[in-house]
Short mmCIF file of C-alpha atoms in Angstrom, two decimals:
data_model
loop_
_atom_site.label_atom_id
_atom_site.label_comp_id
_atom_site.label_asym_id
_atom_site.label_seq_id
_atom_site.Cartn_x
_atom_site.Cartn_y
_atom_site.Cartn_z
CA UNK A 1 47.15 -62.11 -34.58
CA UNK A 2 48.16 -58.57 -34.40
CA UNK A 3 46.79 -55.83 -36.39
CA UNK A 4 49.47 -53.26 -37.61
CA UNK A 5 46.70 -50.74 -38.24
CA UNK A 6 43.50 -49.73 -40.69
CA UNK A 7 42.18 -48.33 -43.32
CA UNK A 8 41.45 -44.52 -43.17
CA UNK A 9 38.24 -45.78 -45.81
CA UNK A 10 36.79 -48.35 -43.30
CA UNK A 11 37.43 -45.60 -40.62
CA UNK A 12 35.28 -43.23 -42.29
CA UNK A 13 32.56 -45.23 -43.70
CA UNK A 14 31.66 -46.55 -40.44
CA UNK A 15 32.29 -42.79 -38.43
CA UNK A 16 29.71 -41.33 -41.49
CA UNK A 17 27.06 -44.19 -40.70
CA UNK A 18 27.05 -43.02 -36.52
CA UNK A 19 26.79 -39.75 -37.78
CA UNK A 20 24.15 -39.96 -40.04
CA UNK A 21 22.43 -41.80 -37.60
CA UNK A 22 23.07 -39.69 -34.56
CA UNK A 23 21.05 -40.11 -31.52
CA UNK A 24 24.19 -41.63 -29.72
CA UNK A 25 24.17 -44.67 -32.50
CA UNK A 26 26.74 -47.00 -32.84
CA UNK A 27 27.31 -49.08 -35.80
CA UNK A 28 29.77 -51.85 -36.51
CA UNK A 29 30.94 -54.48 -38.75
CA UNK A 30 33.17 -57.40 -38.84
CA UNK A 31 36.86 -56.25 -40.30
CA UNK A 32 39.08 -58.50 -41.86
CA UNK A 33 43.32 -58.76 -41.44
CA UNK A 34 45.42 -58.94 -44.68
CA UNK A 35 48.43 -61.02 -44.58
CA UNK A 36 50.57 -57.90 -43.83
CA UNK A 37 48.84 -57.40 -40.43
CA UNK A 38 46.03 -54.34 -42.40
CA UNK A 39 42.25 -54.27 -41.56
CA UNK A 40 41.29 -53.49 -45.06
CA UNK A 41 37.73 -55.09 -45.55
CA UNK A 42 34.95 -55.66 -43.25
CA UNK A 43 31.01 -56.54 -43.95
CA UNK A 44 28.09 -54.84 -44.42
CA UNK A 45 27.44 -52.10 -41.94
CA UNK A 46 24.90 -53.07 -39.06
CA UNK A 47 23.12 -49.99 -37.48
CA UNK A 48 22.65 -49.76 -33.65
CA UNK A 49 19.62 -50.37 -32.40
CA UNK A 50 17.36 -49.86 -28.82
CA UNK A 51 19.33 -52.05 -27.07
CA UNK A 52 22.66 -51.35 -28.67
CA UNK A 53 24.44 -52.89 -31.56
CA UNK A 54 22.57 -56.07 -32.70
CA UNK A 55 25.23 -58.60 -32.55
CA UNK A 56 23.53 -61.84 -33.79
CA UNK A 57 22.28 -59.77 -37.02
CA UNK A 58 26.26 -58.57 -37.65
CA UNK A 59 27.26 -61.77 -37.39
CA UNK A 60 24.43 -62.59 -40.08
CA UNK A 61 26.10 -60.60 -42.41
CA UNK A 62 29.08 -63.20 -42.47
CA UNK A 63 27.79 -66.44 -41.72
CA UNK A 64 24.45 -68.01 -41.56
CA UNK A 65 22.75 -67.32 -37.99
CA UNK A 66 19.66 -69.75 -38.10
CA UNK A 67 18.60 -71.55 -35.42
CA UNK A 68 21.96 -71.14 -33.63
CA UNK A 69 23.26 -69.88 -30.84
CA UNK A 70 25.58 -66.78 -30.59
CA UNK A 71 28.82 -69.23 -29.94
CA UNK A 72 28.00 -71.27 -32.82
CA UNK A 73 27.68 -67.91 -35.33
CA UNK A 74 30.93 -67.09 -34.01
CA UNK A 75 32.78 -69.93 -34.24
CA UNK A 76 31.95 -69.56 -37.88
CA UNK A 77 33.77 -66.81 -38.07
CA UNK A 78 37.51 -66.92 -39.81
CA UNK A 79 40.60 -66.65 -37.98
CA UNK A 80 41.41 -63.08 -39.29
CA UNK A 81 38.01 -61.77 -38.22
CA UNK A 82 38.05 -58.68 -35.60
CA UNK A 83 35.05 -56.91 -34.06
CA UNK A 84 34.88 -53.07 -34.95
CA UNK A 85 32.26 -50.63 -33.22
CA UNK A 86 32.11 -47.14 -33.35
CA UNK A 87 31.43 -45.47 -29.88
CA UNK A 88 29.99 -41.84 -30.46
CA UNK A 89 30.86 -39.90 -27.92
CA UNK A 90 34.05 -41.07 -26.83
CA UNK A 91 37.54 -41.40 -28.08
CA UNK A 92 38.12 -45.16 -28.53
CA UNK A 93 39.35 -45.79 -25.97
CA UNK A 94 38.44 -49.06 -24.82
CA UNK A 95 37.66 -49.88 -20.78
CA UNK A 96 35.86 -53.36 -20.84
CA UNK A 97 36.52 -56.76 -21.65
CA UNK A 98 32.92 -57.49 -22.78
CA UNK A 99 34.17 -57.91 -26.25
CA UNK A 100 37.16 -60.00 -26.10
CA UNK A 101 35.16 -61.91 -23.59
CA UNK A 102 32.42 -63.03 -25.51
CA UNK A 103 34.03 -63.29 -29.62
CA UNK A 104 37.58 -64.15 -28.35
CA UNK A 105 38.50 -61.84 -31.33
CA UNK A 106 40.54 -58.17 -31.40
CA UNK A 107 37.91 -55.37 -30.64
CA UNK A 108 38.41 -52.17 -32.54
CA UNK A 109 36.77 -48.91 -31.04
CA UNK A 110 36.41 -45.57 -33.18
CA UNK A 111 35.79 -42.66 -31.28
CA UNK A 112 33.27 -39.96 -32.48
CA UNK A 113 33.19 -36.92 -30.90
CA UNK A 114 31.94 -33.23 -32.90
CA UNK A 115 30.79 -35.24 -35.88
CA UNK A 116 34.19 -36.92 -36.69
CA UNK A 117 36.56 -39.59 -35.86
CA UNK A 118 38.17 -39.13 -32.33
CA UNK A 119 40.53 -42.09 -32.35
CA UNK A 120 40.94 -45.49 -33.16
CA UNK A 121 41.50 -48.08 -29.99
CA UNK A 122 42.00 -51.91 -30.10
CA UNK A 123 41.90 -54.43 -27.72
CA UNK A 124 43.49 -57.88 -27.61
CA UNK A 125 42.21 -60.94 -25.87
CA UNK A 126 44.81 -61.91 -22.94
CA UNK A 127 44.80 -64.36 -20.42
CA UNK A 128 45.46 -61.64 -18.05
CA UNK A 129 42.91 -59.45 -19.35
CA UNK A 130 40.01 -62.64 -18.49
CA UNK A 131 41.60 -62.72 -15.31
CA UNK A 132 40.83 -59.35 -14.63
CA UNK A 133 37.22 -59.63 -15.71
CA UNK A 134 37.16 -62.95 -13.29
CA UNK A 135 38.25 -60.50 -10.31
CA UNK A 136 35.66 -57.55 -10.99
CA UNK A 137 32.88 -60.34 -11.12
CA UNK A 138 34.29 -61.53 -7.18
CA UNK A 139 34.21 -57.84 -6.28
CA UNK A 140 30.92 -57.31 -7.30
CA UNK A 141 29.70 -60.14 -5.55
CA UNK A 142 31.92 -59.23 -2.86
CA UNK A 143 30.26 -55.99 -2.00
CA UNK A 144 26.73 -57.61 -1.95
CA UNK A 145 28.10 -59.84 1.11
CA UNK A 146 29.56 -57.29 3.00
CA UNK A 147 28.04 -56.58 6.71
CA UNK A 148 28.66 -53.22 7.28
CA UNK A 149 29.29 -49.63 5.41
CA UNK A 150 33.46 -49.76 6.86
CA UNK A 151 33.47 -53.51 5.05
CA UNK A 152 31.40 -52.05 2.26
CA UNK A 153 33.68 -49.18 1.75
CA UNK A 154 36.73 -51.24 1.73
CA UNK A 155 35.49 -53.02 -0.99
CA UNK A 156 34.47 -50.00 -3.12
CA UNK A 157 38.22 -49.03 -2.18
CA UNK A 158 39.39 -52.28 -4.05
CA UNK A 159 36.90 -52.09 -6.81
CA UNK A 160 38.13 -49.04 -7.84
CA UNK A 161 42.16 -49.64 -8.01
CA UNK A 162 41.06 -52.91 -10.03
CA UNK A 163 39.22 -50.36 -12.58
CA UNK A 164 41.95 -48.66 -13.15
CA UNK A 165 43.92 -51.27 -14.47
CA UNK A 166 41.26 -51.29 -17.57
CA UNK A 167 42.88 -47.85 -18.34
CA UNK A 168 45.84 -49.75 -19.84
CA UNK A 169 43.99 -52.63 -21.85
CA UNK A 170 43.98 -50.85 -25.34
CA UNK A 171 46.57 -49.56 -27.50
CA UNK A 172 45.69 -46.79 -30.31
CA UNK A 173 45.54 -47.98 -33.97
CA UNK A 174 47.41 -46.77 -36.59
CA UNK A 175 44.76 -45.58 -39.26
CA UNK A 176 46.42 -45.49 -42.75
CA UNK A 177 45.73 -44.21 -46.22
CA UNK A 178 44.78 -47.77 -47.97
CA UNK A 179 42.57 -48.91 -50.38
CA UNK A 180 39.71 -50.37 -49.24
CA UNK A 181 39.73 -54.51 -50.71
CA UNK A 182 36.75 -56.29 -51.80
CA UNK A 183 35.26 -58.73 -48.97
CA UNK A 184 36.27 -62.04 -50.02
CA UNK A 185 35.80 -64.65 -46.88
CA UNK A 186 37.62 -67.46 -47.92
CA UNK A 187 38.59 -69.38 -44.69
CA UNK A 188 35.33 -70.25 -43.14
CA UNK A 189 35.16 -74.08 -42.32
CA UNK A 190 32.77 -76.27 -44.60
CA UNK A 191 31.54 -78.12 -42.33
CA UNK A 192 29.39 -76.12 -40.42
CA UNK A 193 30.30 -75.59 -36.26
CA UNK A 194 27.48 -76.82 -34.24
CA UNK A 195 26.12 -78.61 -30.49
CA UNK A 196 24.25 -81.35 -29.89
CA UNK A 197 21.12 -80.23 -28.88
CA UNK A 198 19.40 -82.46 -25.58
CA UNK A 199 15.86 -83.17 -24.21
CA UNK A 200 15.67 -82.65 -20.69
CA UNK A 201 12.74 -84.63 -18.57
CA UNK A 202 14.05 -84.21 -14.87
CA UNK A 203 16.46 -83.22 -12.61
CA UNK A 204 18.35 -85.04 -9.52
CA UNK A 205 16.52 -83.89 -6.19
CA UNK A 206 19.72 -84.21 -4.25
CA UNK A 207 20.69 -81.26 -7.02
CA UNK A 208 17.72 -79.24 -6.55
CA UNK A 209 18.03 -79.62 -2.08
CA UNK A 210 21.62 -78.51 -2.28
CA UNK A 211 20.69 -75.49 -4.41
CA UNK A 212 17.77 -74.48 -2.67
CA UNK A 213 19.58 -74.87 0.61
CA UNK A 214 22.35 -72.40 -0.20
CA UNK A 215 19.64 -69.98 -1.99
CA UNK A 216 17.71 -69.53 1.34
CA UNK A 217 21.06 -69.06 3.58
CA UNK A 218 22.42 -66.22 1.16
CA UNK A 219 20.28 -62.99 1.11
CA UNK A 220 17.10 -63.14 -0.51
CA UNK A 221 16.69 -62.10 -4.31
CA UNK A 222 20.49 -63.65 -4.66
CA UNK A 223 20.55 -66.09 -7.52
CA UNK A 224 22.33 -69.62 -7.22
CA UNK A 225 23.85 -71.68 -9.73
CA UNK A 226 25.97 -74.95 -10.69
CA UNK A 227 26.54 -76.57 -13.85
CA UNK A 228 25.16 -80.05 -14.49
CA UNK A 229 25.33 -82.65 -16.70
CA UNK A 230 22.50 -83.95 -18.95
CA UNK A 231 22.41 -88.46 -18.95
CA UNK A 232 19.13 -89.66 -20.99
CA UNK A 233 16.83 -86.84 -20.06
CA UNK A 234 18.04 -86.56 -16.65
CA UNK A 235 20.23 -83.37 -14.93
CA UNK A 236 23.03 -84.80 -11.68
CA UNK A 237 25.18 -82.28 -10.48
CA UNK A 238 28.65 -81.57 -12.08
CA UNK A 239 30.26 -78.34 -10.49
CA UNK A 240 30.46 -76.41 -7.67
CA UNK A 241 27.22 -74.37 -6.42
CA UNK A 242 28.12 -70.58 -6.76
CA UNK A 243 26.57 -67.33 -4.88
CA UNK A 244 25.55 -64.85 -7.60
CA UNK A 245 23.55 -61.21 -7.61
CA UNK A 246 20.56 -59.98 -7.57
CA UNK A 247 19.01 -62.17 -10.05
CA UNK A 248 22.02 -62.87 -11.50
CA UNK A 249 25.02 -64.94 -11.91
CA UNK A 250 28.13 -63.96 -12.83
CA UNK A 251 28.94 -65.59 -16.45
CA UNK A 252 32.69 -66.42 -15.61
CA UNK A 253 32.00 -67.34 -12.11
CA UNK A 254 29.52 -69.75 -13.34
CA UNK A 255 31.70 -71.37 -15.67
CA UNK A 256 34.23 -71.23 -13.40
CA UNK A 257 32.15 -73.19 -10.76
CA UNK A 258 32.54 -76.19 -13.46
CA UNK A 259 36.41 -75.98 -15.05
CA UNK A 260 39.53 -73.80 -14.40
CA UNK A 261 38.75 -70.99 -17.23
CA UNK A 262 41.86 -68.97 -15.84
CA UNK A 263 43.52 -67.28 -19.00
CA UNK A 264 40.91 -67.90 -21.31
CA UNK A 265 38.00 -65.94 -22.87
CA UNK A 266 34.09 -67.42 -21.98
CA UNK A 267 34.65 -68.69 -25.97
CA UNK A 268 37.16 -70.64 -25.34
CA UNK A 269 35.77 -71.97 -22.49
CA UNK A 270 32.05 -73.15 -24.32
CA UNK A 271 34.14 -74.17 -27.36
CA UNK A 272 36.45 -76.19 -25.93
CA UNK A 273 36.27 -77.15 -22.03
CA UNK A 274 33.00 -77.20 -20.73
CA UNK A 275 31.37 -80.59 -23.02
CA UNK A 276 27.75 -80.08 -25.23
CA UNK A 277 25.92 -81.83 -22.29
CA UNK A 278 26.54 -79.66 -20.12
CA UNK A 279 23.32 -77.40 -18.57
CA UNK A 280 23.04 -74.10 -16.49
CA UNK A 281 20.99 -74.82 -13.14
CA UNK A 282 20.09 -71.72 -10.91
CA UNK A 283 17.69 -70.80 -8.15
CA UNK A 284 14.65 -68.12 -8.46
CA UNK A 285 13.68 -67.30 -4.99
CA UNK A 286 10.01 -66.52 -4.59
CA UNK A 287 9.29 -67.76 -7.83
CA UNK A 288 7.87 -71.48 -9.36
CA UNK A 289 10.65 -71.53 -12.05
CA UNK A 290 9.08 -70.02 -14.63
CA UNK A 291 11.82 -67.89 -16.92
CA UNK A 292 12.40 -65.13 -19.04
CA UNK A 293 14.05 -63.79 -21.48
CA UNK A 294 17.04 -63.00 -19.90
CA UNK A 295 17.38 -66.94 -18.75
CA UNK A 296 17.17 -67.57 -22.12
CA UNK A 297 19.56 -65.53 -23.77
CA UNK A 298 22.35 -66.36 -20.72
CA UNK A 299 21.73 -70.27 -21.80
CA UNK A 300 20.86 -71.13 -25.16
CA UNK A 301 20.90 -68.56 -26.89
CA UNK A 302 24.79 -67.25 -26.21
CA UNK A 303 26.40 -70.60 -25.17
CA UNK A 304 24.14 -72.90 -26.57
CA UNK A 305 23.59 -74.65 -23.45
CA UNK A 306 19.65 -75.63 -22.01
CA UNK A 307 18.91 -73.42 -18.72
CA UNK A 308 16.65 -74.16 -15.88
CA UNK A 309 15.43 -72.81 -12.86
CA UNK A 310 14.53 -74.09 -9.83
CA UNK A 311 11.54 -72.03 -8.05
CA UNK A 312 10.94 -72.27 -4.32
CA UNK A 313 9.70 -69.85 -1.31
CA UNK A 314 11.66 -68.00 1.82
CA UNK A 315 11.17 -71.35 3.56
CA UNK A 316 12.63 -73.24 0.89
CA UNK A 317 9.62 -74.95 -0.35
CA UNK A 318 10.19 -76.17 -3.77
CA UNK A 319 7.48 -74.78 -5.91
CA UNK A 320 8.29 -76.08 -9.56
CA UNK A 321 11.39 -76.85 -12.12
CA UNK A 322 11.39 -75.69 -15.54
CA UNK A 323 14.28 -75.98 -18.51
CA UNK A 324 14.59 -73.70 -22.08
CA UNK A 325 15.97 -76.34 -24.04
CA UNK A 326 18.16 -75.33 -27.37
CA UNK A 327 15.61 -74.97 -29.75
CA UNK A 328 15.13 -72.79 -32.91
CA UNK A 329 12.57 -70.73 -31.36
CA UNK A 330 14.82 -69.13 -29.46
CA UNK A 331 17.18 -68.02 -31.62
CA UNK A 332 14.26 -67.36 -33.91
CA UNK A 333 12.79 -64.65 -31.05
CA UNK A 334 16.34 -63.40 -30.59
CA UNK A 335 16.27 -62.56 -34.33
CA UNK A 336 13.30 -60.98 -34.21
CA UNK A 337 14.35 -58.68 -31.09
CA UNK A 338 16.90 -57.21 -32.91
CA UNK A 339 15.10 -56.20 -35.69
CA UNK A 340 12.28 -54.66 -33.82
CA UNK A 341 15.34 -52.54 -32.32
CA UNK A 342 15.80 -51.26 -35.56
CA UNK A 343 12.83 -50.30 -36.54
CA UNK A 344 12.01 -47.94 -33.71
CA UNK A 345 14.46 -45.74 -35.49
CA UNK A 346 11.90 -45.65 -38.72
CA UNK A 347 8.61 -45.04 -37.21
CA UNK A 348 7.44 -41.43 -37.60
CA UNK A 349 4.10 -41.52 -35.18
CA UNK A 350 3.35 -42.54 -31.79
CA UNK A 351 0.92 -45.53 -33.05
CA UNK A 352 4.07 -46.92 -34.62
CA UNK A 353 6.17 -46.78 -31.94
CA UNK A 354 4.17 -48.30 -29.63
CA UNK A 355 3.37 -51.30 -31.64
CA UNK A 356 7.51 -51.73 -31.98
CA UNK A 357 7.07 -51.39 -28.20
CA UNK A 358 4.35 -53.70 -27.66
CA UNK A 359 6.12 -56.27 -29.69
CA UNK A 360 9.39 -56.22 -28.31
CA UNK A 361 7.59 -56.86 -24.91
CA UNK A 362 5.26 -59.68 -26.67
CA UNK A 363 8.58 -61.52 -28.03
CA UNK A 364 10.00 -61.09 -23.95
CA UNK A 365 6.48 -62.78 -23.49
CA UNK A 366 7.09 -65.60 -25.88
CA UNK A 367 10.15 -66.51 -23.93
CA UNK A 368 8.16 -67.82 -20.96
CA UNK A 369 6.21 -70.17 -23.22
CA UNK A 370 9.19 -71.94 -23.87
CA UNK A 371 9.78 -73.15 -19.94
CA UNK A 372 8.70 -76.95 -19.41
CA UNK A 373 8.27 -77.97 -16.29
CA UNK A 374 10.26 -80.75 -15.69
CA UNK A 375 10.25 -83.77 -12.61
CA UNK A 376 12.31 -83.39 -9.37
CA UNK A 377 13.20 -87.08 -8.73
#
């Protein structure tokens, strides 16, 4: 799909909102592509909130977001659907793949700069642009393995002549003088785009050895990870172990470390390639496997996918295996995140805020509650 350019009215509506809001707010919406190539509708406007713009609430204001994951809200999504942010204090330019990445979708950027628009960017997903996110995740891990500040240096030396080839992933958009249409979202599917969910009881101990092994011979506080496969209950190994961050692994590494995703945007590659059964297993070193939010959100909650972790000490003592399974609760908690966000932009005392504080901690809480520890057999 390309888009030929957009309306000046969209443009503005959504440059007023940031501005009204200020405080370095972004706002978006989902835009919709006439036949002749014009973004000349979009949704209701979602504000920004403490953690940026909400994206399972925008998504809400399409399709119906309960109880699933942020893959299956997109995939409900029609084929003319593109992703438009503002970004206040910059010129739309657009230097990240994030976007494309994750919706698979044309990103539009509007600049805001001295309370009006300061350009209009858009980015379109490419093979070649996934391939360049692939690389910047293997630099990044890169640099944590290097022994020395000359090796170190080197790599910071590559790092930074890959970054520059995000200078040239967006184009400027054309903003015209059109009408604004009505939203009319016609082409959504009936049948509603969903995964099978799975109940997982135990995991291979082979599985759990091999990651534990390579989590105690990489540098300590490095996360390890492999894909698996879920048969009755039970998790076997399906994918090669990869060597991750500090408490992190990369998301196309990992998904790389199960299929050949070259060309093709993380979407794409829960959508179509990587089956429903499939489960994220990773190491937390110095911990008993209990997770948190953040495990969540990187399994079911984005891809739809059960997560668990596999605890253990510097000596590679096992000390306890728990899954998040895809349930409701957690996309119910995810909900509820966001909209705390937003209302720490209404409160007008300190008591207020700190009970949207409190909370947002107290749903991070809840997330923990969801681990059940599982048998290593």
């Amino acid at each position: 799909m390309t888009v030929n350019g957009i309306s000046k009215r969209i443009v503005d509506k959504l440059v007023d909102r940031s501005i009204e809001l200020s405080q370095g707010r972004s706002v978006g919406a989902i835009g919709f592509v006439n036949q002749e190539g014009y973004i000349d509708s979009m949704s209701e406007i979602v504000n920004g909130g403490i953690s940026g713009l909400p994206y399972r609430m925008l998504l809400g204001k399409v399709t119906s977001i309960n109880g699933k994951s942020l893959l299956e809200a997109i995939n409900q999504l029609p084929d003319n659907a593109v992703l438009i942010t503002t970004n206040p204090g910059k010129t739309g330019l657009i230097v990240d793949t994030g976007g494309i990445n994750i919706f698979n979708l044309p990103v539009v950027s509007l600049g805001v700069k001295q309370f009006e628009e300061a350009g209009v960017g858009i980015v379109y997903p490419k093979g070649e642009y996934f391939d360049l996110a692939t690389k910047s995740e293997q630099i990044q891990i890169k640099r944590l393995a290097a022994k020395d500040m000359d090796e170190e240096r080197e790599i910071l030396k590559e790092s930074s002549r890959l970054r520059l080839n995000y200078l040239d992933i967006s184009q400027e958009l054309e903003v015209l003088e059109r009408e604004e249409s009505e939203l009319s979202i016609t082409d959504i599917p009936n049948e509603e785009w969903e995964l099978e969910r799975f109940e997982v009881n135990s995991i291979d101990k082979e599985f759990v050895q091999e990651l534990v092994d390579k989590s105690i011979e990489v540098e300590q506080g490095r996360e390890v990870a492999a894909m698996g496969i879920i048969e009755d209950g039970h998790v076997v190994k399906k994918g090669e172990i990869v060597v991750g961050g500090m408490g992190y692994v990369p998301s196309r590494m990992l998904a790389s470390s199960f299929t050949d995703i070259s060309g093709i945007s993380l979407r794409e590659a829960y959508s179509e390639t990587i089956p429903e059964n499939v489960i994220i297993v990773h190491t937390h070193h110095g911990g008993t496997g209990v997770m948190h939010m953040g495990d969540a959100m990187a399994g079911p909650g984005t891809w739809g996918r059960a997560i668990i972790a596999i605890g253990h000490d510097k000596d590679g003592q096992v000390k306890g295996a728990t899954v998040i399974e895809t349930q409701d609760k957690v996309t119910d908690l995810a909900d509820e995140y966001e909209e705390v966000g937003q209302k720490y932009y209404e409160v007008d005392t300190p008591e207020e805020e700190a009970k949207i504080r409190k909370r947002r901690f107290g749903i991070a809480q809840e997330y923990t509650d969801l681990c059940k520890p599982i048998e290593i057999k």
